[in-house]
CSV table of C-alpha atoms in Angstrom, one decimal:
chain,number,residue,atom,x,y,z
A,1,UNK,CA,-43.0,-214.2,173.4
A,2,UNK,CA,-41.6,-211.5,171.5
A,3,UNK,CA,-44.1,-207.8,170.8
A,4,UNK,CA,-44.1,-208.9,166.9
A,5,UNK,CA,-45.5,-212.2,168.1
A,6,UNK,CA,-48.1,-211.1,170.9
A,7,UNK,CA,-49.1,-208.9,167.5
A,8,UNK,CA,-49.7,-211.5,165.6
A,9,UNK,CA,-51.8,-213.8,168.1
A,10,UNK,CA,-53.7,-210.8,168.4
A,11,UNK,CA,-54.5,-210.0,165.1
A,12,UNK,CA,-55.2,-213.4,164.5
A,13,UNK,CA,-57.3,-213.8,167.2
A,14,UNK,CA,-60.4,-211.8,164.9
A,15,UNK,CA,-62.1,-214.6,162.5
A,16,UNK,CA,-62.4,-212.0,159.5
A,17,UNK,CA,-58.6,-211.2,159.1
A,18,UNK,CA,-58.0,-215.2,159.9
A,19,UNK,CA,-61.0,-215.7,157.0
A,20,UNK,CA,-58.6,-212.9,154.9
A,21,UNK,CA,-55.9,-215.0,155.6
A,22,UNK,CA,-57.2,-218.2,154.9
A,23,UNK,CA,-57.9,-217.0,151.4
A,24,UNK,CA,-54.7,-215.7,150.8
A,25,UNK,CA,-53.6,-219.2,151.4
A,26,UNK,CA,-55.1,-220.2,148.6
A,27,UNK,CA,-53.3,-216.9,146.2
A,28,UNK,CA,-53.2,-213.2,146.0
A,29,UNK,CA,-56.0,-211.5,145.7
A,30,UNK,CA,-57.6,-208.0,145.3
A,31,UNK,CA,-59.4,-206.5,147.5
A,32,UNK,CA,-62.8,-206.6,145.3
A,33,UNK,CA,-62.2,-210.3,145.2
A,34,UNK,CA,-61.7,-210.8,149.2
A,35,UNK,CA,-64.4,-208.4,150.0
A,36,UNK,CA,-67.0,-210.7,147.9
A,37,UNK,CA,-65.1,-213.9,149.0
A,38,UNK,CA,-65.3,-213.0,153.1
A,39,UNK,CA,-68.4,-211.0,152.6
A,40,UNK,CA,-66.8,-208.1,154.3
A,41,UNK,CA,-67.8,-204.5,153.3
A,42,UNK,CA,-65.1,-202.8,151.5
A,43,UNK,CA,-64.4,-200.4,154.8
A,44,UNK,CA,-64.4,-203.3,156.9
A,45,UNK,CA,-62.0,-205.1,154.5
A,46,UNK,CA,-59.9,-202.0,154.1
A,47,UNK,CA,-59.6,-201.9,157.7
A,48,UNK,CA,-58.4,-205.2,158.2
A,49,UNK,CA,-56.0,-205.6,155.7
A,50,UNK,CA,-54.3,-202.5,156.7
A,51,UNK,CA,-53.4,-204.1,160.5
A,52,UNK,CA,-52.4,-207.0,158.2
A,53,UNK,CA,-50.1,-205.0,156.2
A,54,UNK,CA,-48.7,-202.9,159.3
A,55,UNK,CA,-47.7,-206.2,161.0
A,56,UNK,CA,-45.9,-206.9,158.0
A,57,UNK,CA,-48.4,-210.5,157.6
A,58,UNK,CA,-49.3,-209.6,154.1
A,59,UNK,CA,-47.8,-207.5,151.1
A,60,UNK,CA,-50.2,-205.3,149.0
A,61,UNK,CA,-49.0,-204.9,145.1
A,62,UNK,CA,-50.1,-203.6,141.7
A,63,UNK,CA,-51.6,-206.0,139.2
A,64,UNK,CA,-48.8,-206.6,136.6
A,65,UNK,CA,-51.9,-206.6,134.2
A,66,UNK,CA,-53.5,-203.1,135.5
A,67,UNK,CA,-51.5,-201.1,138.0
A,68,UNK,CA,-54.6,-199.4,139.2
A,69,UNK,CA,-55.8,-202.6,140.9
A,70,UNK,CA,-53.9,-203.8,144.0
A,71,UNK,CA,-53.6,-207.6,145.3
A,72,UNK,CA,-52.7,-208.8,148.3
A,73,UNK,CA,-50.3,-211.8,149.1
A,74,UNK,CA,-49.3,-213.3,152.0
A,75,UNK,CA,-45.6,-213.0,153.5
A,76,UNK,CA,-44.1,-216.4,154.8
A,77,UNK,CA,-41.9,-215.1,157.9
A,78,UNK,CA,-44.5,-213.7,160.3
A,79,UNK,CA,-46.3,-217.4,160.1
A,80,UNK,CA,-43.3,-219.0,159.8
A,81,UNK,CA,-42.2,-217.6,163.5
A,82,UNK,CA,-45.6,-218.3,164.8
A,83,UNK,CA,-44.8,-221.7,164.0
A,84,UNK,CA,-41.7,-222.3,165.7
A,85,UNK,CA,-42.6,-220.5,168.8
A,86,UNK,CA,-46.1,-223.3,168.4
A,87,UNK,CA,-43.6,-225.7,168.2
A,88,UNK,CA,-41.0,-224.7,171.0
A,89,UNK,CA,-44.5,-224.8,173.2
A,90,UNK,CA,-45.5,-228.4,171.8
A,91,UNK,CA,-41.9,-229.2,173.0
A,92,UNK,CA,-42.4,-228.2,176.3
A,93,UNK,CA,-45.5,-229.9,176.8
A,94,UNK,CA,-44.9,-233.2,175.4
A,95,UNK,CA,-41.8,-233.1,178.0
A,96,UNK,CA,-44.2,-232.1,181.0
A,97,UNK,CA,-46.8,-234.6,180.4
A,98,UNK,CA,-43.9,-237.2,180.4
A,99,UNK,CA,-42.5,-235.9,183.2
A,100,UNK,CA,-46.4,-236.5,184.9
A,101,UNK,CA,-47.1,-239.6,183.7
A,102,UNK,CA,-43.6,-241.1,185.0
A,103,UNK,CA,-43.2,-239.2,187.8
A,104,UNK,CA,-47.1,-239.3,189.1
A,105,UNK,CA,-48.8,-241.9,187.8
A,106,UNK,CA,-49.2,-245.0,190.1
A,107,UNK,CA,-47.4,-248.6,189.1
């Protein structure tokens, strides 16, 4: 596993940034509208979304509408390589349980 990844687990590994990101699923949102949505405190919220943005898992922009409010959105790559190293891993197990149920289960 690559640093960027082990990041990544890690971050996701707290269920109020994987709540954040769950609603960012869904479409960009400010931070007024995921802090009533998770029910996180804005400092709380603030906090999270900033290990978001430093692991580069979400992008923080001005409203076209009003550049004084920020949203948040997600970017695809960092979930995109989570998912192929969750499927490299998938790979390798499928092969080993094969390899045990031919090679060690009785006839």
């Amino acid at each position: 596993m690559t640093p960027a990844l082990d990041q990544i687990l890690a971050a996701l590994a707290d269920p109020a940034r994987r709540t954040v990101i769950e609603r960012l699923c869904q479409q960009p949102l400010s931070a007024g509208e995921l802090a009533r949505e998770t029910g996180l405190s804005a400092a709380a919220l603030s906090r999270h979304l900033r290990i978001l943005r430093q692991l580069g898992m979400i992008i923080e922009a001005p409203l076209s509408r009003d550049a004084r409010v920020r949203v948040y959105a997600l970017r695809p790559q960092p979930m995109a390589d989570l998912k192929t190293w969750l499927g490299q891993q998938e790979a390798l197990w499928s092969r080993q349980v094969e390899t045990v149920k031919r090679d060690y289960t009785p006839a």
